[in-house]
Amino acid sequence: MEAGRQVFSVDLLERYAAKGRGVITCMAAGNDVILLGTSKGWIIRHDFGVGDSYDIDLSVGRPGEQSIHRVFVDPGGSHCIATVVGSGGADTFYTHAKWTRPRILSKLKGLVVNAVAWNRQQITEASTREVILGTDNGQLHEIVVDEKDKKEKHINLLYELKELPEEFTSLQMETATSGNRTRYYVMAVTPTRLYSFTGIGTLESVFASYVDSPVRFMELPGEIPNRQVLFELHFFIKQRRAVHFAWLSGAGIYHGGLYFGAQPSSTDGDENFVENKGLLDYSKLTEGAEAVKPSSMAVSEFHFLLLIGNKVKVVNRISEQIIEELQFDQTTESMSRGIIGLCSDASAGLFYAYDQNSIFQVSVNDEGRDMWKVHLDLKEYAAALANCRDPLQRDQVYLAQAEAAFSAKDFLRAASFYAKINHILSFEEITLKFIGINETDALRTFLLRKLDNLAKDDKCQITMISTWATELYLDKINRLLLEDDTASENRSPEYHSIIKEFRAFLSDCKDVLDEATTMKLLESYGRVDELVYFASLKKQYEIVVHHYIQQGEAKKALEVLQKPDVPIDLQYKFAPDLIMLDAYETVESWMTTKNLNPRKLIPAMMRYSSEPHARNETHEVIKYLEFCVHHLQNEDPGVHNLLLSLYAKQEDDSTLLRFLQCKFGKGRSNGPEFFYDPKYALRLCLKEKRMRACVHIYSMMSMHEEAVALALQVDPELAKAEADKVEDDEDLRKKLWLMVAKHVVEQEKGTKRENIRKAIAFLKETDGLLKIEDILPFFPDFALIDDFKEAICSSLEDYNKQIEQLKQEMNDATHGADNIRNDISALAQRYAVIDRDEDCGVCQKKILTAGWDHRMARGYTLVGAMSPFYVFPCGHAFHAQCLIAHVTRCTNRAQAEYILDLQKQLTLLGGESRKESNGALTEEDSITSMTPTDKIRSQLDDAIASECPFCGDLMIREISLPFVLPEEEHEAASWEIKPHNIGSQRSISLAL
């Protein structure tokens, strides 16, 4: 690996870290805190997080040389445990980061602690929670210390090796919590064995379960080297959870994955939390030379750091290959012993190496960047893809998979992998690989997978590949057909499968395939069914319907036409073919289709109607037209005319007559009662000899004479009914009955007397409209009068009655004329008595007052020196001038102008001397000798004096007039009472 690409790098952290307190014997790290143990019994603490450092002397009060055997720190850097070994035996101490003085764990006196397992999941800064200590005599102890108590809570013996007593060299612990239950997982190693403990409850109960049952262990005896080998056990921690382990044993590095929280298996029990176990043999670390065992180890995510001599070899955990060797810059005095050991800081992700005087920091620089290549070399393709960082790396993995499958002649699988490659191989190179070996199935698979991996924006390439895949599908189908010449229903499962797959492909790619090109391809390969399927997908419904009609499948064609997005015009286009193919289904479809215009279906219906039909067969067109007329209330004359023409061709004319008599427009304002063309209907009925229908049409067109004449040819009773329809024209009605009578007389074939009796009986049916004399001209001249004796006598009696009635009416008229003459004579002698105090009804002056306007008196009958006046039978009297003024004011404008005009004419003409007898004209003179002045005066009298203005209609009409006329508004306004200024009013007190 190139220097610039080093994964692990070494830096000198501190040269003289022991600070003169002896030489470094052991080291521990956690959370940027480093603890060093020295040969003189000191612990030196370096806290790089806060930049603090202090020393702790554990040899105080102990005789002789003292040395720190082991030092341990928790992952948080707060809790520390150290063992001091000297001439006085061994003691174990606990100290907290906040304490100034350590506390001795007296119950462990004399025991050498080689290993500590921290409870990483539950430990806090204030409490260690459960901690397991492993001693050199094969015992495991539990200890719990709280910082605030300044001493340990308890120390319990958990377990002791009895079968093969060995020292415990390293410990690890993990916990998993489910609800309120905690499961413990403990791994402990000796120089030859790896023990596994697990259980639910407390640590004490977990280990108590192993007192009477065998413990699970892994034994790797091997050769036990010198004491410099620590037989370490390491857990790699990722996101506060151990994910894999490694055991530096005598036989090799035993490692594997960890899976905590798994359900216990029936065979392995609860201890089975180790997966993917492996053993790295030390012989792989050297080439040809004798295997050298590492003296210390550290574990990263993907590598083992092995201390061999004065070098650290970095071994990939997956490939088991050495990728780097780390050199250390040691002082001269330290080189004799070399690097003592390695330790790791899981919280900070750092590794350390130390010799007698110095501390070296080993940093990690993206150690997973080449893991994809490691897995790829091992043909672990899934893991390789999981570790890829960019598309080029993934392409190389896909290429390796593809080439492996290609070499194994698994071309379909190879095609799937080739399709995922986007950069390192071109599309053309890959396709040529399959074309070169004539593997069209694999090529098709490649194209389909390539479509799945292409971005939607690359429309051009998607269309090209889709079209090519379509052709490959068609080629495959053709090859299968050539291989299998059986009937279509007996084709091979492979054929049906490829057809199903091809249709699914067309459905998925319908939006990217070029429509014209694809249809041309399908047509050229003769795949009519697929062509129809694709046309349906592309909503080319015309092609689909045409195909179904050719196949005789009218119902399927109608189902297509019923779809909401199908243009309605296709209904009209295919209607002629569909109704001829299946009239019943077609008409049923028409009746359920909305917004269908029946007029546009007339060509199809006429084509169907022109074909011969069985007598008892339901005429589907008639059914549809009746549906349109009665249910849809269609008003199209073409529809009504066609239905009428079909009725006219039926043998039974009852339906035709009902149709003609039906008033379809009844209830519609300003509309006709029927919508068919009567002239066309008449021509059609005459052509088809439907005479009763013709009679009805003539009658409807008010051609009653033609209706009766035609009805007489069919049924005289029908003619009589038609003649009776005319009620408002008596002359026409009589004429029609005469036509019927003539026909009745001329058509009778019996004896003459019998014919005459029938004719006489016919006269009775006319209700007196016809007389015997009306029908006599229809009889021959040589008919005997005796035969008509009874009828003639009856007719003469009727005439005699009419003559007598007329005589009576004439006598009554003569008597009435005499009465009128007498009334006229009496009227000339009529008079009225006027009292001398009688007042004019208008001016309230005396009627008999002398003095008048001689111009206005002209033409009036004058009595002495009085003004002209009128007296009415009711007793009211008016001066002539006053009456004219009153009537003119109260009547309408036109009548008032007429009266004033007559008055003006009367004034201009003046009066001639009239022959008077006692002031009155004789009856003869009044009739024959009236002058123009008299005529005008008579007209004026009729206009103003026909009735009393106070007692007649004029007074009644005045009731509806307002009290205040519009022209009197100004006078009414003057009546309004306006309030005066209150302030200006004076109050006047009245003296009582």
XYZ file of C-alpha atoms in Angstrom, residues 3 51 414 482 650 652 724 738 804 890 910:
11
model
C 2.646 5.664 1.878
C -5.108 18.566 29.792
C -24.404 -12.736 -15.895
C -41.009 -23.379 -34.903
C -95.160 -5.545 -40.459
C -100.180 -6.563 -38.401
C -118.202 12.505 -37.288
C -123.461 12.579 -48.141
C -146.005 26.279 -38.331
C -115.792 63.392 -16.388
C -127.775 77.883 -35.811
